[in-house]
mmCIF file of C-alpha atoms in Angstrom:
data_model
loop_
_atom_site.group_PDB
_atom_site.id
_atom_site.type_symbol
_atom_site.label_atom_id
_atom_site.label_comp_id
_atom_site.label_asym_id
_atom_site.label_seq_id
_atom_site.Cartn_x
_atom_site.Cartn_y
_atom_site.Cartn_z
ATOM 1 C CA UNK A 1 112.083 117.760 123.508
ATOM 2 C CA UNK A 2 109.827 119.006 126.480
ATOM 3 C CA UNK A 3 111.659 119.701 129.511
ATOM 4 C CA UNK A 4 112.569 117.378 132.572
ATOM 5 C CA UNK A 5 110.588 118.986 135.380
ATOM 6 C CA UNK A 6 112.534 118.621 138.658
ATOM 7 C CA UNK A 7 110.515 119.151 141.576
ATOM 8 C CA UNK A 8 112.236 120.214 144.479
ATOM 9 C CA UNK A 9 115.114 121.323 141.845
ATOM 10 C CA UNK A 10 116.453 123.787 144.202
ATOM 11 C CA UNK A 11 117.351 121.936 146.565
ATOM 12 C CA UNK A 12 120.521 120.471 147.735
ATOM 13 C CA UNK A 13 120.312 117.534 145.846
ATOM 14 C CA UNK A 14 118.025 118.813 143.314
ATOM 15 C CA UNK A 15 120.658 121.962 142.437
ATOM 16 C CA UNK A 16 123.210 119.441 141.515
ATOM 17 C CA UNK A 17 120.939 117.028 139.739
ATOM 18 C CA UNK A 18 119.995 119.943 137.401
ATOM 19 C CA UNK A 19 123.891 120.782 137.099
ATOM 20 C CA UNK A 20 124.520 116.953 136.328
ATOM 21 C CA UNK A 21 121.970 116.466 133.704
ATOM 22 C CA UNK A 22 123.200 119.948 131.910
ATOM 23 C CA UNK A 23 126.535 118.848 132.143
ATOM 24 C CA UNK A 24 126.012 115.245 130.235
ATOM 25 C CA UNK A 25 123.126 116.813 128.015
ATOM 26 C CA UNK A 26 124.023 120.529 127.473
ATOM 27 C CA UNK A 27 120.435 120.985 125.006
ATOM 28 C CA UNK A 28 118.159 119.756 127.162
ATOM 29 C CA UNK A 29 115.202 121.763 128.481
ATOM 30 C CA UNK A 30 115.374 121.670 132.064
ATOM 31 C CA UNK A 31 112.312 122.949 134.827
ATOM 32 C CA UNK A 32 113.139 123.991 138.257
ATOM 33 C CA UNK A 33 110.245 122.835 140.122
ATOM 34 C CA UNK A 34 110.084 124.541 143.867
ATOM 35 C CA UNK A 35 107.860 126.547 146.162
ATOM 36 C CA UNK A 36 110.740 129.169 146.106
ATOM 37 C CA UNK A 37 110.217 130.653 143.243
ATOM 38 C CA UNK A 38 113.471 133.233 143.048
ATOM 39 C CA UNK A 39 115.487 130.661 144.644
ATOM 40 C CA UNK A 40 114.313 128.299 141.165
ATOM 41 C CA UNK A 41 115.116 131.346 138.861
ATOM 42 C CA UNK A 42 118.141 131.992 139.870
ATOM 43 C CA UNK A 43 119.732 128.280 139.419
ATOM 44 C CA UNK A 44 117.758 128.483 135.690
ATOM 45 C CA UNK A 45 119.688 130.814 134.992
ATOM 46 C CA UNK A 46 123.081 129.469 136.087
ATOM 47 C CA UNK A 47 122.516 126.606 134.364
ATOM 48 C CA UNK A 48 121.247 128.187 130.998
ATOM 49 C CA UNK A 49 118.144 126.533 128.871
ATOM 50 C CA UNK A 50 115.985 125.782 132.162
ATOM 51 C CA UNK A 51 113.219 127.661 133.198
ATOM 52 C CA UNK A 52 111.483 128.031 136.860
ATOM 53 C CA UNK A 53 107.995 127.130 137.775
ATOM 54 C CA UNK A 54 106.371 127.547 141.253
ATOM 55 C CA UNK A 55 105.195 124.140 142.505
ATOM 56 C CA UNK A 56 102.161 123.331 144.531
ATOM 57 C CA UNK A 57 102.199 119.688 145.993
ATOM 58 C CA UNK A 58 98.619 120.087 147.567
ATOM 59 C CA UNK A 59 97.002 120.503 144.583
ATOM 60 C CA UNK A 60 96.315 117.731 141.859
ATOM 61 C CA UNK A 61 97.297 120.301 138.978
ATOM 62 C CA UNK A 62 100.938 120.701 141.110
ATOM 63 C CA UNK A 63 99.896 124.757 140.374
ATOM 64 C CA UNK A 64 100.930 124.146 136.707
ATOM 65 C CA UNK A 65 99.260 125.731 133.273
ATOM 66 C CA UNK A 66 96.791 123.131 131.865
ATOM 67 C CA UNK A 67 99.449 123.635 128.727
ATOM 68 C CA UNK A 68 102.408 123.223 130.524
ATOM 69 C CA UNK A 69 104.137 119.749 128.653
ATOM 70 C CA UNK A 70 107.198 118.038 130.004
ATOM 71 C CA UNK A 71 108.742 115.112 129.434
ATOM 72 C CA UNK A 72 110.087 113.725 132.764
ATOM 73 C CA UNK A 73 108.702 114.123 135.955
ATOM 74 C CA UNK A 74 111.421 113.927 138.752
ATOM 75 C CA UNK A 75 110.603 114.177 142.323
ATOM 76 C CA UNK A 76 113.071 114.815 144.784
ATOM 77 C CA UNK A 77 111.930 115.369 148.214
ATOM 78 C CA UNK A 78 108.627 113.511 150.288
ATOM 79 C CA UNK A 79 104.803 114.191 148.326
ATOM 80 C CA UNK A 80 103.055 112.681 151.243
ATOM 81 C CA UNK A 81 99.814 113.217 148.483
ATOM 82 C CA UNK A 82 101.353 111.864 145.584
ATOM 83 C CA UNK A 83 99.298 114.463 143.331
ATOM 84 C CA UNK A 84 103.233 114.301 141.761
ATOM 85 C CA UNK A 85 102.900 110.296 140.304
ATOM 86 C CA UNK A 86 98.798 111.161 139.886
ATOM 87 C CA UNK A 87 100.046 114.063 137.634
ATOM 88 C CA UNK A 88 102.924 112.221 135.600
ATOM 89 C CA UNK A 89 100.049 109.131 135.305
ATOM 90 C CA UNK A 90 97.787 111.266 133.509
ATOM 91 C CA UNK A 91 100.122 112.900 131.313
ATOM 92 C CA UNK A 92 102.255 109.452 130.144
ATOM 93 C CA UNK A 93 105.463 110.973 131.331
ATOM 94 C CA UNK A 94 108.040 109.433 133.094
ATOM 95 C CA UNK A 95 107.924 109.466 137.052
ATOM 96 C CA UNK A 96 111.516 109.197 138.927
ATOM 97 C CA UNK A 97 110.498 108.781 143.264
ATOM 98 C CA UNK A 98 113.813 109.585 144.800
ATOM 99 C CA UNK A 99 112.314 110.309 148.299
ATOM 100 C CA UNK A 100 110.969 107.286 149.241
ATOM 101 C CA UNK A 101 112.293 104.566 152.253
ATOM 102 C CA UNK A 102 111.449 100.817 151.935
ATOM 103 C CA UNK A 103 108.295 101.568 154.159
ATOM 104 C CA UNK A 104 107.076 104.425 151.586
ATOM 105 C CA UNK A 105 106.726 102.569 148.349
ATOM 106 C CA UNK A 106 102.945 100.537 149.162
ATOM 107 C CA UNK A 107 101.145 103.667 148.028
ATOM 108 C CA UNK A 108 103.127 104.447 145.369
ATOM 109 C CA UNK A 109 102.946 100.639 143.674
ATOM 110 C CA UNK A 110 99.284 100.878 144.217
ATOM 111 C CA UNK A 111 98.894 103.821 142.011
ATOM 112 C CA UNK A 112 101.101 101.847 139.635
ATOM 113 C CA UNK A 113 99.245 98.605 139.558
ATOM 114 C CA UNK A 114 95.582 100.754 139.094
ATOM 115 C CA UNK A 115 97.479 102.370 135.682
ATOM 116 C CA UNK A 116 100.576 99.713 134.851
ATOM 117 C CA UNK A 117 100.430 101.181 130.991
ATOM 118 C CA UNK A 118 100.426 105.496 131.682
ATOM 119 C CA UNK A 119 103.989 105.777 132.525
ATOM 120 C CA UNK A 120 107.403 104.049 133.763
ATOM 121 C CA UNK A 121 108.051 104.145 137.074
ATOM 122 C CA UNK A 122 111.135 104.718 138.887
ATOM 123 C CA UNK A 123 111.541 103.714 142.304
ATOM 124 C CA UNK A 124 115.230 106.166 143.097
ATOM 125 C CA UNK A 125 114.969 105.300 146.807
ATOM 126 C CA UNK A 126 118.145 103.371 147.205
ATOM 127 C CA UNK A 127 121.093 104.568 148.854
ATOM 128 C CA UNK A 128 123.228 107.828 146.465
ATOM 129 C CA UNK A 129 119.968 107.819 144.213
ATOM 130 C CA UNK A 130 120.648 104.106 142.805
ATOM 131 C CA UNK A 131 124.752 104.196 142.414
ATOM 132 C CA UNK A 132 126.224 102.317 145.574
ATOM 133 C CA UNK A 133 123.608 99.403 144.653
ATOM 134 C CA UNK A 134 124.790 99.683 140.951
ATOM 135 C CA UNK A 135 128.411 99.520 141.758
ATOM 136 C CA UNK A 136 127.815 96.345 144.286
ATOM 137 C CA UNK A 137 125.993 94.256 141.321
ATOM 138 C CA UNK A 138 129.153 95.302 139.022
ATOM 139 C CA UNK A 139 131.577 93.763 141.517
ATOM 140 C CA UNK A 140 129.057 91.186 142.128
ATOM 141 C CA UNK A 141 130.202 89.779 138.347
ATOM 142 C CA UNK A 142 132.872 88.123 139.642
ATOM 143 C CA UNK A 143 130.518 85.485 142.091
ATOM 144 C CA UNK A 144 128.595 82.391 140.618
ATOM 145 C CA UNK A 145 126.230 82.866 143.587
ATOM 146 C CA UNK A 146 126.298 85.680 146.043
ATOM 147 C CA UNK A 147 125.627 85.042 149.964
ATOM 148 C CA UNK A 148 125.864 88.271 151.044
ATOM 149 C CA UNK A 149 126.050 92.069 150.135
ATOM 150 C CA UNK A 150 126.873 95.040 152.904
ATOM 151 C CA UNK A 151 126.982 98.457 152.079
ATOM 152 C CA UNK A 152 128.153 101.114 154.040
ATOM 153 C CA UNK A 153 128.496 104.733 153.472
ATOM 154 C CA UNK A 154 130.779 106.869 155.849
ATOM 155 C CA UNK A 155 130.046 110.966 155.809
ATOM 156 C CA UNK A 156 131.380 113.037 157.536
ATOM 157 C CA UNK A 157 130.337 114.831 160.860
ATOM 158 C CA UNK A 158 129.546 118.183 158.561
ATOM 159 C CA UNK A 159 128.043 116.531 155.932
ATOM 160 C CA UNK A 160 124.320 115.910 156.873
ATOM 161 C CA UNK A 161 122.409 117.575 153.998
ATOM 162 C CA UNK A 162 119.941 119.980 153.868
ATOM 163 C CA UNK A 163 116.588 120.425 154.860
ATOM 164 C CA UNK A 164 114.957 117.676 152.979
ATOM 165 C CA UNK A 165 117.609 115.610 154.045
ATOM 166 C CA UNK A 166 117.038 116.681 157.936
ATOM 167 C CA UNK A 167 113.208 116.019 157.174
ATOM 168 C CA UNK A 168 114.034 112.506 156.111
ATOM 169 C CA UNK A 169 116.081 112.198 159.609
ATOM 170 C CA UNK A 170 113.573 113.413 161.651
ATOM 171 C CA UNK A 171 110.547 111.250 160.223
ATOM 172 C CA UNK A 172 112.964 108.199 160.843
ATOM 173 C CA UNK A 173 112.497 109.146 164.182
ATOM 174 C CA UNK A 174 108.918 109.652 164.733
ATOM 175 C CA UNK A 175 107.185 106.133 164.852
ATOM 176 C CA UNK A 176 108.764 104.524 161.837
ATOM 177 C CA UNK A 177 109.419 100.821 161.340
ATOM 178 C CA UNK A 178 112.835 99.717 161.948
ATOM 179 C CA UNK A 179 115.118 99.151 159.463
ATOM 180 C CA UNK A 180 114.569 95.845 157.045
ATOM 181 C CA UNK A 181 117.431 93.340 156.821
ATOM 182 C CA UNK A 182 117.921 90.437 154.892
ATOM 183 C CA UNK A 183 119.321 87.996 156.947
ATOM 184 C CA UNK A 184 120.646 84.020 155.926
ATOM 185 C CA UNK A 185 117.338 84.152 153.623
ATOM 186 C CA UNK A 186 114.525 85.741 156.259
ATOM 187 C CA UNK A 187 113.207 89.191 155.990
ATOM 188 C CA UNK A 188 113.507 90.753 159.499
ATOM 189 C CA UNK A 189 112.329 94.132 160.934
ATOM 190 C CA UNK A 190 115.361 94.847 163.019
ATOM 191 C CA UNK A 191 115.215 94.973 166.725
ATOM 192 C CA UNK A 192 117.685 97.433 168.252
ATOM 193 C CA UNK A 193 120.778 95.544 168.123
ATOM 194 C CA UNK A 194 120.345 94.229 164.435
ATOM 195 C CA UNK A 195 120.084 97.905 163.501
ATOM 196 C CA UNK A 196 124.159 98.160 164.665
ATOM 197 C CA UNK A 197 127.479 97.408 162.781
ATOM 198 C CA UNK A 198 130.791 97.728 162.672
ATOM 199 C CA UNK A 199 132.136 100.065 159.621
ATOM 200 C CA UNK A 200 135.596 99.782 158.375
ATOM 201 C CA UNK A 201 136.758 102.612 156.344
ATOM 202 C CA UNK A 202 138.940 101.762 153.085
ATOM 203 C CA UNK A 203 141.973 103.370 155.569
ATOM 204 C CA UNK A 204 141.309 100.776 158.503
ATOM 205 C CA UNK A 205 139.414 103.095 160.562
ATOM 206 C CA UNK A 206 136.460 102.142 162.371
ATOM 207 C CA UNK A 207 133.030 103.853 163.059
ATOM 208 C CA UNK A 208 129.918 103.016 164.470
ATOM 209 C CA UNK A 209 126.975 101.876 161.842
ATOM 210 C CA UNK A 210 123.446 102.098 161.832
ATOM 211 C CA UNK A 211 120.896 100.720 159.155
ATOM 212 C CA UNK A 212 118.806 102.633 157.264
ATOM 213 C CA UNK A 213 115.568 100.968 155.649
ATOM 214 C CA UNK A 214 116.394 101.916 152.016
ATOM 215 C CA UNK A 215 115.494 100.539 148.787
ATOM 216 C CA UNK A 216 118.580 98.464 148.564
ATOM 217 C CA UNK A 217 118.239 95.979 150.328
ATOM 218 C CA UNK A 218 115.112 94.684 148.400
ATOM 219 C CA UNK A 219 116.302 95.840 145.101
ATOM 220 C CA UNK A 220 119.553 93.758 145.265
ATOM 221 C CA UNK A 221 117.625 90.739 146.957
ATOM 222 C CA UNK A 222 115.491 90.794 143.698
ATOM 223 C CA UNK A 223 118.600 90.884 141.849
ATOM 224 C CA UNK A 224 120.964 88.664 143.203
ATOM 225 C CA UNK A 225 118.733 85.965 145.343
ATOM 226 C CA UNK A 226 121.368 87.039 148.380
ATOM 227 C CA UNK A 227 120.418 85.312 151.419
ATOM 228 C CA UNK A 228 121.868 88.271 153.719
ATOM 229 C CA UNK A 229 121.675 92.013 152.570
ATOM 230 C CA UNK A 230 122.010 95.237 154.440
ATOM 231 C CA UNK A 231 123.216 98.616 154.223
ATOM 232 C CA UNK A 232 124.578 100.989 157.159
ATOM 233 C CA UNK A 233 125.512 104.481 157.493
ATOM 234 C CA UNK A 234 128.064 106.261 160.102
ATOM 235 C CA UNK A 235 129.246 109.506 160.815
ATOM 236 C CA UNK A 236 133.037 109.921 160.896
ATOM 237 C CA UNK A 237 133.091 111.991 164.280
ATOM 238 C CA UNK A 238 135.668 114.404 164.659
ATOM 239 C CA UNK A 239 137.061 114.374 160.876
ATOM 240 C CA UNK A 240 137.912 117.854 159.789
ATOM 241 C CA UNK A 241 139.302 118.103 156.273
ATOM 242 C CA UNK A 242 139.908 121.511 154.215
ATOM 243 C CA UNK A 243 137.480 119.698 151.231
ATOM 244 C CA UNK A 244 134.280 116.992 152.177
ATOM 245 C CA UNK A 245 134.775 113.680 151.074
ATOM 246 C CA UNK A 246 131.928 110.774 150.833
ATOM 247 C CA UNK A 247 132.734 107.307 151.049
ATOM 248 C CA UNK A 248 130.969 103.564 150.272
ATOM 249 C CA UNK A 249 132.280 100.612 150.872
ATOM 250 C CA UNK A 250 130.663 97.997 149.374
ATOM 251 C CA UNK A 251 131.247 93.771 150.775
ATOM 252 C CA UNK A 252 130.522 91.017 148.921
ATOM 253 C CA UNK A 253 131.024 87.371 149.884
ATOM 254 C CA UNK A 254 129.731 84.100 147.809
ATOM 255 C CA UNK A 255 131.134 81.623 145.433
ATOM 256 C CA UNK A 256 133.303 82.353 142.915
ATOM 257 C CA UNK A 257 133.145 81.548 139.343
ATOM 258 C CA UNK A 258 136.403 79.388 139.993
ATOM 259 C CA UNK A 259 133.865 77.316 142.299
ATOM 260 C CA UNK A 260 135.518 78.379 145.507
ATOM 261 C CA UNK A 261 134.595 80.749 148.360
ATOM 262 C CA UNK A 262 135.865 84.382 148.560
ATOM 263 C CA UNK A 263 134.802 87.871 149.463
ATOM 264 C CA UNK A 264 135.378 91.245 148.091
ATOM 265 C CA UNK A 265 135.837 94.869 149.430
ATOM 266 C CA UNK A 266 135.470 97.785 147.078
ATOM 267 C CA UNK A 267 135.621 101.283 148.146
ATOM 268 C CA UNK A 268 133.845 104.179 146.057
ATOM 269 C CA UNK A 269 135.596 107.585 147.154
ATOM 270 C CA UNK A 270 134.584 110.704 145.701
ATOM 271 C CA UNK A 271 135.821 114.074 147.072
ATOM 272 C CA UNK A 272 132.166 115.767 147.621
ATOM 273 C CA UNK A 273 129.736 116.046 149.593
ATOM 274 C CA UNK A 274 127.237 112.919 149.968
ATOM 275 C CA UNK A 275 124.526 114.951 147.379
ATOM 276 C CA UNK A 276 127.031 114.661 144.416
ATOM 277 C CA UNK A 277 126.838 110.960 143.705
ATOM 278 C CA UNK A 278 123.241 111.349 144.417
ATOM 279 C CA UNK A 279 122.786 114.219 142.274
ATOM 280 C CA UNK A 280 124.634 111.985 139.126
ATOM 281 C CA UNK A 281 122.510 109.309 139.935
ATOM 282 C CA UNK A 282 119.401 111.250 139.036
ATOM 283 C CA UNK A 283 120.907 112.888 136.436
ATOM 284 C CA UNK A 284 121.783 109.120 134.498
ATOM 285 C CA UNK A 285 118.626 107.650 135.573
ATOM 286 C CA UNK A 286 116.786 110.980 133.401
ATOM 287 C CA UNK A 287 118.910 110.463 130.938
ATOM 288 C CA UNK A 288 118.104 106.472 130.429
ATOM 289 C CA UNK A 289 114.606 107.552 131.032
ATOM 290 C CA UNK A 290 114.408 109.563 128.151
ATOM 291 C CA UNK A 291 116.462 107.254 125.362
ATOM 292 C CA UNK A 292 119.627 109.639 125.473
ATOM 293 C CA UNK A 293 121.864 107.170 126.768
ATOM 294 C CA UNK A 294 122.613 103.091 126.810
ATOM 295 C CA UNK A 295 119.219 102.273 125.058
ATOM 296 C CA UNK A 296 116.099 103.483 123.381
ATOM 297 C CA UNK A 297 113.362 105.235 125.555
ATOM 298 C CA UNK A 298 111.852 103.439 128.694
ATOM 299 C CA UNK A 299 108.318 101.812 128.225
ATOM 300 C CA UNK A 300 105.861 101.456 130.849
ATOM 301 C CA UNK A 301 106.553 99.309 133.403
ATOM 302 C CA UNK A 302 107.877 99.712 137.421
ATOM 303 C CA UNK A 303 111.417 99.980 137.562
ATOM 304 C CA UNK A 304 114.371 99.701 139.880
ATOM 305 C CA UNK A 305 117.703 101.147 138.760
ATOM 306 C CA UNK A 306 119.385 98.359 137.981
ATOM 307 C CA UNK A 307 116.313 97.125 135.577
ATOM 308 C CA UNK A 308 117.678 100.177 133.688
ATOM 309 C CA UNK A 309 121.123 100.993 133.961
ATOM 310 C CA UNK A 310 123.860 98.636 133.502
ATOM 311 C CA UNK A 311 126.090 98.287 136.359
ATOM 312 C CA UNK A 312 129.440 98.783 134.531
ATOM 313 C CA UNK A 313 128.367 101.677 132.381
ATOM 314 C CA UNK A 314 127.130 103.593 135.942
ATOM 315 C CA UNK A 315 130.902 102.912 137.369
ATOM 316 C CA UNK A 316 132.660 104.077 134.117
ATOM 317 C CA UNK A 317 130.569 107.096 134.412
ATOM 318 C CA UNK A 318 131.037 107.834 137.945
ATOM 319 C CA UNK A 319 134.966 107.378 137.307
ATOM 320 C CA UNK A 320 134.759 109.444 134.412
ATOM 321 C CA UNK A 321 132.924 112.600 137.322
ATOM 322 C CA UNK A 322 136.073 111.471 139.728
ATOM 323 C CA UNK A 323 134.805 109.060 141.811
ATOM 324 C CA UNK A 324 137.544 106.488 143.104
ATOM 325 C CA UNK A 325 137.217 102.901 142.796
ATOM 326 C CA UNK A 326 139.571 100.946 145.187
ATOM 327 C CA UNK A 327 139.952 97.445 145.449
ATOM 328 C CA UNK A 328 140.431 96.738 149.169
ATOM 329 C CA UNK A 329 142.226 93.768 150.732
#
């Protein structure tokens, strides 16, 4: 098999992605896409059977030998020319978007719908690279009809990411739309105060919430037909711990298969950094990609996550990495 090129592969999300995938698939050919080329080489090696190429994002070519052959194309940080998708198109290889807010996406579907048969498509731009929206349609089994789905992820002060991550902040703050909401069966732009929420963390601590326009909140609507979707993220000021820790807690509310009313709260705890659950998210959305796991290679077609990955298999998996799932009261 050709290797999975990963383009921004050294970075902090990238790094671990590559880790991931050589950790489920320990013979697959992996390439370290960056602009830093030594920085690239030197996580090739670590990882063993990967090689590094340099990456040029303003060219159509991306830099690369007219020979060069791969067999997924993975971006992880913002092509603002898209020569990345144009690239994967015209090569019938497999094109993962994991960069990409709810406002991003128009260009990107465009280039689909002019060439729906090249390649599949995978639109990663949900919250932890697909897996908090994966969990919430697991627990989402137990409801007949879902009313409403909140997500919330709580990092920690020191826990911010790196400089892709800080690039995504800081072009949320430069002229952006707000975030979208879906709210008792509207779609709505938030004003200021819709864009605030209360967060309770799975030990009954609260923290202020703001929402982010991510992939989400469209992805579940599509889903589950929710009337009332949104996802929030806060900072856990002040928490010092020897290791980083990442939480999501994920609330569900709806009718029950019994026929009456309830609500749920799960939390997913895992004892990294933010990047890891992102990082396996990429790495199982490769590996589905490709045919190496829970079905046979992906045609060509537009995808969100959960049109490819089944929501139970994605929590067993995460379990299986360490990842906590607690049933909250």
């Amino acid at each position: 098999m050709k290797p999975v090129l990963f383009i921004g592969g050294s970075g902090l999300v990238g790094s671990r992605a590559a880790r991931t995938l050589r950790q489920l698939q320990p013979g697959l050919p992996i390439a370290i896409g960056a602009r830093d080329l030594a920085k690239a080489a030197a996580l090739a090696r670590e990882i063993g059977g990967a090689g590094a190429v340099k990456i040029d994002l303003g060219r159509r070519d991306l830099g690369l030998p007219a020979d060069a052959g791969y067999s997924v194309v993975v971006v992880l940080l913002k092509d603002a020319g898209l020569h990345s998708m144009r690239f994967a198109q015209a090569r019938a290889l497999p094109y993962v978007s994991f960069s990409d807010f709810v406002f991003d996406i128009g260009p990107e579907v465009a280039l689909h719908v002019r060439k729906p048969n090249s390649a599949p498509v995978l639109l990663l731009g949900q919250y932890l690279g697909g897996t908090a929206a994966l969990a919430a349609l697991h627990f989402a089994r137990e409801f007949r009809r879902v009313d409403s789905i909140a997500i919330g992820g709580l990092l920690d002060a020191d826990d911010l990411g790196g400089p892709v991550a800080q690039a995504d902040i800081e072009r949320l703050g430069h002229g952006t739309p707000r975030p979208l909401l879906r709210h008792q069966g509207r779609w709505l732009w938030a004003n200021e105060a819709e864009t605030k929420r209360r967060l309770v963390d799975a030990d009954g601590r609260a923290h202020k919430g703001q929402a982010y326009p991510l992939l989400d909140v469209v992805s579940l609507a599509a889903a589950t037909g929710a009337p009332s979707i949104r996802v929030d993220l806060a900072v856990r000021e002040g928490r010092r711990r020897a290791a980083p820790s990442h939480e999501v807690i994920v609330e569900i509310a709806g009718e029950l298969h019994g026929g009456s009313q309830g609500a749920t709260r799960h939390a997913l705890i895992d004892g990294d950094v933010y990047s890891g659950l992102s990082a396996r998210g990429v790495a199982l959305a490769v590996e589905r990609l490709l045919g190496l796991a829970g079905g046979s290679e992906v045609v060509p077609g537009l995808y969100h996550p959960e049109e490819l990955l089944d929501p139970a298999y994605v929590v067993e998996r995460l379990q299986g990495f360490g990842t906590e799932i607690r049933r909250l009261l």
